Structure formats: structure tokens, C-alpha cells
Amino acid sequence: MPPVEIVKDIHWVGAIDWNIRDFHGYSIQQGTTYNAFLVKDEKITLFDTVKRGFEGELLEHISGIVDPASINYLVVNHVEMDHSGLTPEVVDTVKPEKIFCSERGQKALLAHFHRDDWPYEVVKTGDTLSLGKRTVQFIEARMLHWPDSMFSYIPGDGLLISSDAFGQHLATTERFDDDLDLSMILGHAAKYYANIILPYSNLVQKLLGQVKESGLRLDMIAPDHGIIWRTNIGKILECYDEWSRQKTKLKALVIYDTMWHSTEMMARAIVDGLAQEGVSVRLFDLATSHRSDVITEVLDAGALVIGSATLNNGMLPRMADFLHYMKGLRPANKIGAAFGSYGWSGEAVKVINAAMEEMKFTIPDPGITVQYVPVREDLERCRDLGHRVARELKKGK
Ligand code: FEO
């Protein structure tokens, strides 16, 4: 597709990756985009590059606007390879006068590409760069989500080039939020937040506070992935505020992995118990649900009831994978409970409880184990567990 002029003389020149389905463990069923932006001013400036393998698209897009060799400046907002992968090729082609990046950005560029001959220019929050008619203000956004992360703000256009923040993994030919169904885009933005930004929620809160305090005019937020926000800026800021506060709903997830369906029977009885108390419930079998989809639902769930059969004195491997993934994402404000069937030792519930304790979940119940196959009384105990978790959840609402 051709480049897109997002505001006068500022062009999207990125690439669309239609076929990618895995982003280091995050399932992206609708691909993604790598957004890069070209500002045509007295100093022609490229903001970020794209992933290696998409050099044809990036250079073709740039060539449709200017001769790539006429680019003066390269701004590297983020050094992760999906945005910096083509930096060596771009630097060789363009030979920029300067490469602007944060202090951590320079270190990361050196550690990735080992080129100390590049014309680095380290910038920090508050530094400005004149491009001619336009000025760029740099805003360091450390750990959103890498130490090097930085935003670039162009006040004249009210444009915030926001690196990974506010992004979505979504491959489309449309470039703006008002080109597509908003609830669909917000679903992708929530998944992106839950799987990438969640551990840094405190920093998101801080950043949103700074943006509010500074009175920054935001007419457009252009992330490095997915569509650009121009009509629903208030909505995505409100969502980021809500997600970063880790506000939860009267919603529970029952997440399980089962060996011979006993743990599954328990899971369904727990769902009944929770639903009987008026809680909204989602059931996930890890054999059929991807960890990154479950995590998206974790974002606003108030309670997680987690079950696994015991295998070799521990939990089933898919549950270990899920708990490991979730722990890294540091969800907060959760109530947790464990359950599972076993044959002769039954450690899975203990191991799940320990993992939930590590994540600082509130655990109102030691959990339920059932030997081999549950009978009616066992399923009644599971429904009761659902009731107890629901009551604990309702206390805080
Ligand atoms: Fe899209 Fe952190 O890279």
C-alpha cells in the first residue's frame, strides 16, 4: 500500500506484517504493522525504521515522498528490533547528519549494531529539535516498555509519536481509529496492554499524570503498531488510565488444564458456583486457549480460580507455562483460589497456591483437591468454592 499523509507533510512510511502470528509468546492472529513516520520539513526526519525483512516497503514508501538520501535526521524512539532492525541499512542509505536517541537508546544501539561511528545525538526529556517549521520535543518514557523507550511530540500538530505505548497488533490497510470499528480496535489495544505494558502500569500512571499536568495538546497519537488515534484519543487515554490502575470488575476466570477430565468437571462446577452468585465468569481450558488471550481477560478480572491435575508431583506443563507468563506481567488486585484432581500425591494445588502467593493474590480458601474422579459431593464442594470466591470478590465492589 502507498504511504499515507497523516497530517500535512507528515507521512506514515511503515510496513504491514500480515502473516506474523507469534510475538515472543504473544499470539497475534491478525498480524501487525511497524509504523515509521517521515516529516518533510527543512530538515527531513525519519522517526524509527521497521523490522528487518521489510526494507523494500520502508524505502519504497520513503521514495514515494523524498529521495531517501535527502533525509537529514533519524530519530530512534525505541531500539527493539521490530523498529530498529533496519537502522544499519537506513543509516548506510541515508547517511543522516544526526541520529537522535535517549542515553539508554545510544547504549542499546551500540549493543545491537556495534557501530560507534554513527552520528549519535543523545536527548532527554525537555530537549527540543527544530526541523524548520516544526519543532520536536522529546519525552523519555523509560520502561514503557524498554529502558531506551522515548516519545517524540510535535506541538504544532499536536502529534505524539508514542513508540509502543497505545499500540495494537493489528495488520490493516486502514491507518486511523475512525476507519474501523472502535470496540474491535480497543480489544486489540487491551490485549497489547495486558501482554506488554501491564508490568509497567505504575509508570503509565505517572506518565498520564505528567501529560495532564503539562497540558500537552493531543490531536493525534501515533504508536509504532496498529492504527493511529485521532478521533478517540480521550477513549484510549481513559482505557490506559483504567488498565494501569488495574481496576477490576465483578468478573472471574476459571482457568484449568486437565488430564482425564476430572479437573475439567471441577472447573465447570466452580463456574456454576460463581455464576449463581451473580459474577460474570469466563472458563478457559489451556489446551485450547492461548496464554495471551487468557491474559487479556485477566486484565479486568477480579478473581482467578486456577486448576490443574497433578503430574509428576507438580502441575501440568501448560499451567506452569501460564503461571510463569502471568507472573512476569505482574497483575495486581486479584483474588485467587486453586483446585485440581490427583491420583496419589496431589501437589498441583499447593504449587498453584504458592505461585498465587508470590503474585500477592488474596487467597480466601486453601483450595480443593479430588482424588481421581469427582463424585456429586466433590462437585458440590467445587460449587461452594465458587460461592466463597464470589462473596470475597463482591466484598470489594
Ligand atoms: Fe514494538 Fe518494543 O517493540
Tab-separated table of C-alpha atoms and ligand atoms in Angstrom:
chain	number	residue	atom	x	y	z
A	1	MET	CA	0.000	0.000	0.000
A	2	PRO	CA	1.195	3.583	-0.570
A	3	PRO	CA	2.484	5.878	2.185
A	4	VAL	CA	-0.200	7.858	3.993
A	5	GLU	CA	-0.011	11.552	4.822
A	6	ILE	CA	-1.336	11.613	8.388
A	7	VAL	CA	-1.157	15.399	8.696
A	8	LYS	CA	0.302	17.883	6.257
A	9	ASP	CA	3.886	16.871	5.450
A	10	ILE	CA	3.967	14.041	7.978
A	11	HIS	CA	3.704	10.625	6.378
A	12	TRP	CA	3.255	7.059	7.589
A	13	VAL	CA	6.009	5.123	5.807
A	14	GLY	CA	5.891	1.886	7.792
A	15	ALA	CA	5.256	-1.718	6.840
A	16	ILE	CA	2.399	-4.174	7.275
A	17	ASP	CA	3.284	-7.651	8.504
A	18	TRP	CA	0.178	-9.625	7.531
A	19	ASN	CA	1.465	-13.074	8.363
A	20	ILE	CA	3.215	-12.860	11.713
A	21	ARG	CA	1.336	-14.893	14.321
A	22	ASP	CA	3.712	-15.081	17.281
A	23	PHE	CA	5.385	-12.165	19.010
A	24	HIS	CA	7.686	-13.861	21.500
A	25	GLY	CA	4.863	-15.782	23.116
A	26	TYR	CA	2.036	-13.331	22.410
A	27	SER	CA	-0.335	-14.711	19.795
A	28	ILE	CA	-1.159	-12.081	17.170
A	29	GLN	CA	-3.770	-13.627	14.949
A	30	GLN	CA	-4.282	-10.508	12.854
A	31	GLY	CA	-0.643	-9.675	12.205
A	32	THR	CA	0.816	-6.262	12.969
A	33	THR	CA	2.284	-3.131	11.477
A	34	TYR	CA	5.630	-1.489	12.106
A	35	ASN	CA	4.893	2.208	11.926
A	36	ALA	CA	7.554	4.678	10.894
A	37	PHE	CA	6.950	8.353	10.164
A	38	LEU	CA	8.622	10.798	7.803
A	39	VAL	CA	8.427	14.535	8.405
A	40	LYS	CA	9.051	16.702	5.363
A	41	ASP	CA	10.466	19.981	6.611
A	42	GLU	CA	13.692	21.921	6.147
A	43	LYS	CA	15.326	19.016	7.957
A	44	ILE	CA	13.707	15.875	6.626
A	45	THR	CA	13.366	13.484	9.520
A	46	LEU	CA	12.544	9.795	9.801
A	47	PHE	CA	11.081	8.553	13.083
A	48	ASP	CA	12.066	4.908	13.576
A	49	THR	CA	12.628	2.233	10.972
A	50	VAL	CA	10.918	-1.153	10.669
A	51	LYS	CA	11.705	-4.811	11.202
A	52	ARG	CA	14.383	-6.419	9.072
A	53	GLY	CA	12.772	-8.067	6.068
A	54	PHE	CA	10.584	-5.058	5.309
A	55	GLU	CA	13.315	-2.873	3.824
A	56	GLY	CA	11.573	-2.854	0.426
A	57	GLU	CA	8.384	-1.407	1.879
A	58	LEU	CA	10.081	1.234	4.015
A	59	LEU	CA	12.382	2.512	1.276
A	60	GLU	CA	9.641	2.366	-1.364
A	61	HIS	CA	7.352	4.401	0.881
A	62	ILE	CA	10.062	6.954	1.593
A	63	SER	CA	10.998	7.146	-2.094
A	64	GLY	CA	7.385	7.971	-2.923
A	65	ILE	CA	7.834	11.176	-0.922
A	66	VAL	CA	11.506	12.172	-0.970
A	67	ASP	CA	14.826	10.812	-2.142
A	68	PRO	CA	15.959	8.689	0.853
A	69	ALA	CA	19.408	10.254	0.564
A	70	SER	CA	17.856	13.649	1.338
A	71	ILE	CA	16.820	12.594	4.850
A	72	ASN	CA	18.734	14.682	7.374
A	73	TYR	CA	17.824	13.184	10.725
A	74	LEU	CA	16.886	9.784	12.089
A	75	VAL	CA	15.070	9.615	15.421
A	76	VAL	CA	15.257	6.254	17.180
A	77	ASN	CA	12.464	6.236	19.727
A	78	HIS	CA	12.919	2.562	20.553
A	79	VAL	CA	15.656	0.051	19.882
A	80	GLU	CA	13.683	-3.201	19.922
A	81	MET	CA	14.396	-4.942	16.629
A	82	ASP	CA	10.883	-4.573	15.229
A	83	HIS	CA	11.586	-0.833	14.974
A	84	SER	CA	15.363	-0.605	14.768
A	85	GLY	CA	16.114	-3.725	12.742
A	86	LEU	CA	16.711	-1.745	9.578
A	87	THR	CA	18.755	1.005	11.208
A	88	PRO	CA	22.076	-0.150	9.674
A	89	GLU	CA	20.612	-0.252	6.150
A	90	VAL	CA	18.846	3.082	6.632
A	91	VAL	CA	21.991	4.736	8.004
A	92	ASP	CA	24.050	3.367	5.097
A	93	THR	CA	21.493	4.595	2.538
A	94	VAL	CA	20.555	7.898	4.102
A	95	LYS	CA	23.791	8.868	5.809
A	96	PRO	CA	21.912	11.067	8.310
A	97	GLU	CA	23.612	14.094	9.801
A	98	LYS	CA	22.403	13.026	13.232
A	99	ILE	CA	20.705	10.102	14.952
A	100	PHE	CA	18.629	11.251	17.914
A	101	CYS	CA	18.014	8.807	20.739
A	102	SER	CA	17.881	8.640	24.518
A	103	GLU	CA	21.023	7.898	26.533
A	104	ARG	CA	19.833	4.322	27.027
A	105	GLY	CA	18.918	4.306	23.344
A	106	GLN	CA	22.506	5.007	22.362
A	107	LYS	CA	23.760	2.233	24.629
A	108	ALA	CA	21.193	-0.150	23.169
A	109	LEU	CA	22.014	0.820	19.574
A	110	LEU	CA	25.707	0.199	20.269
A	111	ALA	CA	24.931	-3.145	21.883
A	112	HIS	CA	22.727	-4.190	18.973
A	113	PHE	CA	24.677	-2.923	15.965
A	114	HIS	CA	28.169	-2.277	17.333
A	115	ARG	CA	28.596	0.920	15.329
A	116	ASP	CA	30.412	3.619	17.243
A	117	ASP	CA	30.922	5.641	14.056
A	118	TRP	CA	27.276	6.703	13.787
A	119	PRO	CA	26.427	10.386	14.471
A	120	TYR	CA	24.544	9.869	17.740
A	121	GLU	CA	22.910	12.845	19.437
A	122	VAL	CA	21.647	11.949	22.889
A	123	VAL	CA	18.499	13.755	24.001
A	124	LYS	CA	16.477	13.771	27.195
A	125	THR	CA	13.045	14.864	28.330
A	126	GLY	CA	12.524	18.540	27.600
A	127	ASP	CA	15.085	18.732	24.793
A	128	THR	CA	13.769	20.138	21.547
A	129	LEU	CA	14.842	19.859	17.945
A	130	SER	CA	13.940	22.355	15.252
A	131	LEU	CA	13.159	20.833	11.873
A	132	GLY	CA	12.355	24.196	10.270
A	133	LYS	CA	8.664	24.993	10.525
A	134	ARG	CA	8.241	22.288	13.125
A	135	THR	CA	9.798	21.548	16.473
A	136	VAL	CA	10.112	18.147	18.082
A	137	GLN	CA	10.004	17.752	21.860
A	138	PHE	CA	11.496	14.576	23.271
A	139	ILE	CA	9.919	12.760	26.194
A	140	GLU	CA	11.822	9.854	27.718
A	141	ALA	CA	9.472	7.003	28.550
A	142	ARG	CA	11.870	4.654	30.339
A	143	MET	CA	10.492	1.134	30.738
A	144	LEU	CA	7.493	1.807	28.548
A	145	HIS	CA	8.452	-0.739	27.781
A	146	TRP	CA	12.256	-0.802	27.415
A	147	PRO	CA	14.846	1.371	29.194
A	148	ASP	CA	15.535	3.224	25.933
A	149	SER	CA	11.895	4.000	25.075
A	150	MET	CA	11.200	7.583	24.117
A	151	PHE	CA	8.259	9.553	22.689
A	152	SER	CA	8.506	12.394	20.188
A	153	TYR	CA	5.970	15.188	20.364
A	154	ILE	CA	5.354	17.723	17.604
A	155	PRO	CA	3.404	20.542	19.287
A	156	GLY	CA	2.346	22.377	16.126
A	157	ASP	CA	0.421	19.309	15.005
A	158	GLY	CA	-0.493	18.054	18.484
A	159	LEU	CA	1.122	14.792	17.355
A	160	LEU	CA	2.598	12.327	19.831
A	161	ILE	CA	4.699	9.582	18.246
A	162	SER	CA	4.341	7.214	21.151
A	163	SER	CA	6.594	4.262	20.386
A	164	ASP	CA	4.959	1.025	21.623
A	165	ALA	CA	2.513	2.738	24.000
A	166	PHE	CA	-1.096	2.880	22.808
A	167	GLY	CA	-0.297	0.324	20.094
A	168	GLN	CA	-2.170	-2.710	18.899
A	169	HIS	CA	-1.003	-5.749	16.947
A	170	LEU	CA	-3.357	-5.386	14.024
A	171	ALA	CA	-2.488	-5.550	10.327
A	172	THR	CA	-4.821	-3.390	8.250
A	173	THR	CA	-4.640	-1.103	5.258
A	174	GLU	CA	-6.604	1.439	7.325
A	175	ARG	CA	-4.416	3.799	9.307
A	176	PHE	CA	-6.813	5.581	11.679
A	177	ASP	CA	-9.065	4.662	14.576
A	178	ASP	CA	-12.114	6.137	12.828
A	179	ASP	CA	-11.609	3.882	9.790
A	180	LEU	CA	-12.507	0.768	11.761
A	181	ASP	CA	-14.844	-0.492	14.462
A	182	LEU	CA	-13.729	1.103	17.730
A	183	SER	CA	-14.594	-1.829	20.002
A	184	MET	CA	-12.512	-4.137	17.799
A	185	ILE	CA	-9.508	-1.788	17.976
A	186	LEU	CA	-9.896	-1.353	21.738
A	187	GLY	CA	-9.942	-5.146	22.084
A	188	HIS	CA	-6.556	-5.297	20.353
A	189	ALA	CA	-5.284	-2.358	22.429
A	190	ALA	CA	-6.364	-4.153	25.618
A	191	LYS	CA	-4.615	-7.337	24.525
A	192	TYR	CA	-1.485	-5.335	23.754
A	193	TYR	CA	-1.646	-3.594	27.141
A	194	ALA	CA	-2.209	-6.851	29.032
A	195	ASN	CA	0.623	-8.694	27.286
A	196	ILE	CA	3.232	-5.940	27.029
A	197	ILE	CA	2.562	-2.837	29.096
A	198	LEU	CA	0.901	-4.313	32.206
A	199	PRO	CA	4.089	-4.757	34.295
A	200	TYR	CA	4.804	-1.049	33.910
A	201	SER	CA	1.373	0.179	34.990
A	202	ASN	CA	2.808	2.437	37.704
A	203	LEU	CA	4.877	4.225	35.079
A	204	VAL	CA	1.821	4.583	32.842
A	205	GLN	CA	0.004	6.279	35.718
A	206	LYS	CA	2.956	8.613	36.216
A	207	LEU	CA	3.134	9.430	32.526
A	208	LEU	CA	-0.601	10.104	32.235
A	209	GLY	CA	-0.293	12.433	35.233
A	210	GLN	CA	2.587	14.290	33.568
A	211	VAL	CA	0.671	14.617	30.303
A	212	LYS	CA	-2.343	16.014	32.156
A	213	GLU	CA	-0.225	18.398	34.207
A	214	SER	CA	1.713	19.693	31.216
A	215	GLY	CA	-1.479	20.455	29.296
A	216	LEU	CA	0.022	18.789	26.221
A	217	ARG	CA	-2.392	19.198	23.319
A	218	LEU	CA	-3.024	15.809	21.783
A	219	ASP	CA	-4.662	15.787	18.360
A	220	MET	CA	-3.089	12.554	17.263
A	221	ILE	CA	-1.311	9.657	18.962
A	222	ALA	CA	0.764	7.616	16.542
A	223	PRO	CA	2.047	4.382	18.074
A	224	ASP	CA	4.579	2.082	16.464
A	225	HIS	CA	1.989	-0.674	15.919
A	226	GLY	CA	-1.521	-0.672	14.531
A	227	ILE	CA	-3.793	2.259	13.871
A	228	ILE	CA	-3.216	5.913	14.732
A	229	TRP	CA	-5.560	7.546	17.237
A	230	ARG	CA	-7.119	10.814	16.080
A	231	THR	CA	-10.846	10.615	16.875
A	232	ASN	CA	-10.898	8.532	20.047
A	233	ILE	CA	-7.889	9.951	21.880
A	234	GLY	CA	-9.933	10.568	25.030
A	235	LYS	CA	-11.129	6.979	24.960
A	236	ILE	CA	-7.692	5.363	24.639
A	237	LEU	CA	-6.300	7.639	27.378
A	238	GLU	CA	-9.246	6.676	29.602
A	239	CYS	CA	-8.615	2.990	28.896
A	240	TYR	CA	-4.895	3.351	29.705
A	241	ASP	CA	-5.850	5.091	32.939
A	242	GLU	CA	-8.249	2.291	33.859
A	243	TRP	CA	-5.923	-0.541	32.807
A	244	SER	CA	-2.933	0.970	34.589
A	245	ARG	CA	-4.923	1.367	37.794
A	246	GLN	CA	-5.615	-2.366	37.421
A	247	LYS	CA	-9.228	-1.735	38.293
A	248	THR	CA	-11.146	-4.990	38.359
A	249	LYS	CA	-14.742	-5.919	37.702
A	250	LEU	CA	-17.160	-8.382	39.229
A	251	LYS	CA	-15.659	-10.901	36.878
A	252	ALA	CA	-13.943	-14.226	37.489
A	253	LEU	CA	-11.909	-16.526	35.297
A	254	VAL	CA	-11.743	-20.254	35.801
A	255	ILE	CA	-8.542	-21.401	34.118
A	256	TYR	CA	-7.575	-25.044	34.040
A	257	ASP	CA	-5.610	-27.825	32.444
A	258	THR	CA	-6.984	-31.311	32.788
A	259	MET	CA	-5.623	-34.814	32.275
A	260	TRP	CA	-8.677	-37.111	32.186
A	261	HIS	CA	-11.459	-34.510	32.508
A	262	SER	CA	-11.759	-34.643	36.318
A	263	THR	CA	-10.236	-31.189	36.793
A	264	GLU	CA	-12.473	-30.029	33.946
A	265	MET	CA	-15.561	-31.313	35.801
A	266	MET	CA	-14.413	-29.400	38.868
A	267	ALA	CA	-13.863	-26.268	36.776
A	268	ARG	CA	-17.408	-26.373	35.422
A	269	ALA	CA	-18.879	-26.784	38.906
A	270	ILE	CA	-16.837	-23.780	40.116
A	271	VAL	CA	-18.180	-21.747	37.183
A	272	ASP	CA	-21.715	-22.670	38.309
A	273	GLY	CA	-20.983	-21.554	41.871
A	274	LEU	CA	-19.553	-18.204	40.763
A	275	ALA	CA	-22.404	-17.580	38.312
A	276	GLN	CA	-25.010	-18.447	40.968
A	277	GLU	CA	-23.630	-15.504	42.954
A	278	GLY	CA	-24.097	-13.139	40.029
A	279	VAL	CA	-20.445	-12.969	38.992
A	280	SER	CA	-19.585	-12.767	35.296
A	281	VAL	CA	-17.418	-15.838	34.554
A	282	ARG	CA	-15.163	-16.989	31.705
A	283	LEU	CA	-13.875	-20.552	31.504
A	284	PHE	CA	-10.533	-21.281	29.846
A	285	ASP	CA	-9.034	-24.667	29.039
A	286	LEU	CA	-5.344	-24.013	28.451
A	287	ALA	CA	-5.306	-26.829	25.901
A	288	THR	CA	-7.423	-24.688	23.606
A	289	SER	CA	-6.899	-21.111	24.797
A	290	HIS	CA	-3.676	-19.239	24.156
A	291	ARG	CA	-1.918	-17.750	27.190
A	292	SER	CA	-2.020	-14.267	25.677
A	293	ASP	CA	-5.809	-14.401	25.147
A	294	VAL	CA	-6.339	-15.544	28.728
A	295	ILE	CA	-4.106	-12.710	29.977
A	296	THR	CA	-6.254	-10.213	28.097
A	297	GLU	CA	-9.207	-11.372	30.201
A	298	VAL	CA	-7.067	-11.293	33.354
A	299	LEU	CA	-6.679	-7.528	32.856
A	300	ASP	CA	-10.037	-6.619	34.426
A	301	ALA	CA	-10.959	-9.859	36.209
A	302	GLY	CA	-11.235	-9.627	39.989
A	303	ALA	CA	-10.811	-13.338	40.687
A	304	LEU	CA	-8.853	-16.173	39.114
A	305	VAL	CA	-9.704	-19.744	40.049
A	306	ILE	CA	-6.901	-21.897	38.738
A	307	GLY	CA	-6.866	-25.672	38.393
A	308	SER	CA	-4.549	-28.402	37.278
A	309	ALA	CA	-4.322	-32.119	37.631
A	310	THR	CA	-1.166	-33.325	39.353
A	311	LEU	CA	1.537	-34.719	37.100
A	312	ASN	CA	4.862	-35.974	38.429
A	313	ASN	CA	4.393	-34.212	41.785
A	314	GLY	CA	3.609	-30.882	40.169
A	315	MET	CA	1.160	-29.189	37.856
A	316	LEU	CA	0.571	-29.901	34.182
A	317	PRO	CA	3.092	-28.170	31.888
A	318	ARG	CA	0.609	-25.841	30.190
A	319	MET	CA	-0.399	-24.489	33.615
A	320	ALA	CA	3.265	-23.985	34.522
A	321	ASP	CA	3.692	-22.043	31.292
A	322	PHE	CA	0.640	-19.898	32.001
A	323	LEU	CA	1.573	-19.101	35.605
A	324	HIS	CA	5.131	-18.256	34.596
A	325	TYR	CA	3.845	-15.922	31.870
A	326	MET	CA	1.307	-14.280	34.177
A	327	LYS	CA	3.831	-13.775	36.982
A	328	GLY	CA	6.095	-11.790	34.651
A	329	LEU	CA	3.201	-9.494	33.763
A	330	ARG	CA	2.604	-8.634	37.438
A	331	PRO	CA	-1.198	-8.454	37.604
A	332	ALA	CA	-2.457	-6.769	40.774
A	333	ASN	CA	-5.631	-6.732	42.858
A	334	LYS	CA	-6.622	-10.354	42.249
A	335	ILE	CA	-8.399	-12.894	44.408
A	336	GLY	CA	-7.181	-16.429	43.753
A	337	ALA	CA	-8.141	-19.997	44.514
A	338	ALA	CA	-6.808	-23.355	43.335
A	339	PHE	CA	-8.281	-26.746	42.531
A	340	GLY	CA	-7.329	-29.985	40.847
A	341	SER	CA	-7.671	-33.727	40.733
A	342	TYR	CA	-4.870	-36.127	41.588
A	343	GLY	CA	-4.069	-39.808	41.763
A	344	TRP	CA	-1.760	-40.420	44.721
A	345	SER	CA	0.210	-37.316	45.696
A	346	GLY	CA	-1.753	-34.173	44.720
A	347	GLU	CA	0.827	-31.376	44.770
A	348	ALA	CA	-0.680	-29.248	41.979
A	349	VAL	CA	-2.960	-27.218	44.240
A	350	LYS	CA	-0.090	-26.446	46.630
A	351	VAL	CA	2.118	-25.354	43.758
A	352	ILE	CA	-0.610	-23.136	42.290
A	353	ASN	CA	-1.269	-21.588	45.701
A	354	ALA	CA	2.434	-20.852	46.091
A	355	ALA	CA	2.520	-19.173	42.677
A	356	MET	CA	-0.515	-17.050	43.564
A	357	GLU	CA	1.050	-16.077	46.882
A	358	GLU	CA	4.143	-14.934	45.018
A	359	MET	CA	1.890	-12.767	42.855
A	360	LYS	CA	0.336	-11.340	46.035
A	361	PHE	CA	-3.153	-12.593	45.260
A	362	THR	CA	-5.681	-12.621	48.100
A	363	ILE	CA	-6.347	-16.321	48.696
A	364	PRO	CA	-9.523	-16.761	50.746
A	365	ASP	CA	-9.553	-20.560	50.601
A	366	PRO	CA	-6.887	-23.293	50.668
A	367	GLY	CA	-8.440	-24.808	47.547
A	368	ILE	CA	-9.906	-28.169	46.655
A	369	THR	CA	-8.377	-31.474	45.646
A	370	VAL	CA	-10.263	-34.539	44.441
A	371	GLN	CA	-8.768	-37.982	44.105
A	372	TYR	CA	-9.189	-39.414	40.601
A	373	VAL	CA	-12.808	-38.687	39.576
A	374	PRO	CA	-15.169	-36.319	41.402
A	375	VAL	CA	-18.467	-37.570	42.812
A	376	ARG	CA	-21.558	-35.465	43.426
A	377	GLU	CA	-20.296	-34.282	46.855
A	378	ASP	CA	-16.982	-33.220	45.371
A	379	LEU	CA	-18.726	-31.147	42.735
A	380	GLU	CA	-20.863	-29.603	45.453
A	381	ARG	CA	-17.623	-28.600	47.234
A	382	CYS	CA	-16.473	-27.022	43.975
A	383	ARG	CA	-19.704	-25.038	43.646
A	384	ASP	CA	-19.184	-23.914	47.254
A	385	LEU	CA	-15.680	-22.765	46.360
A	386	GLY	CA	-17.244	-20.711	43.584
A	387	HIS	CA	-19.661	-19.199	46.107
A	388	ARG	CA	-16.878	-18.322	48.553
A	389	VAL	CA	-14.670	-16.719	45.899
A	390	ALA	CA	-17.683	-14.773	44.584
A	391	ARG	CA	-18.511	-13.472	48.060
A	392	GLU	CA	-14.920	-12.364	48.602
A	393	LEU	CA	-14.975	-10.651	45.232
A	394	LYS	CA	-18.240	-8.868	45.998
A	395	LYS	CA	-16.833	-7.528	49.276
A	396	GLY	CA	-14.516	-5.201	47.403
A	397	LYS	CA	-17.168	-3.970	44.927
B	1	FEO	FE1	7.274	-2.874	19.105
B	1	FEO	FE2	9.118	-2.877	21.957
B	1	FEO	O1	8.813	-3.058	20.156
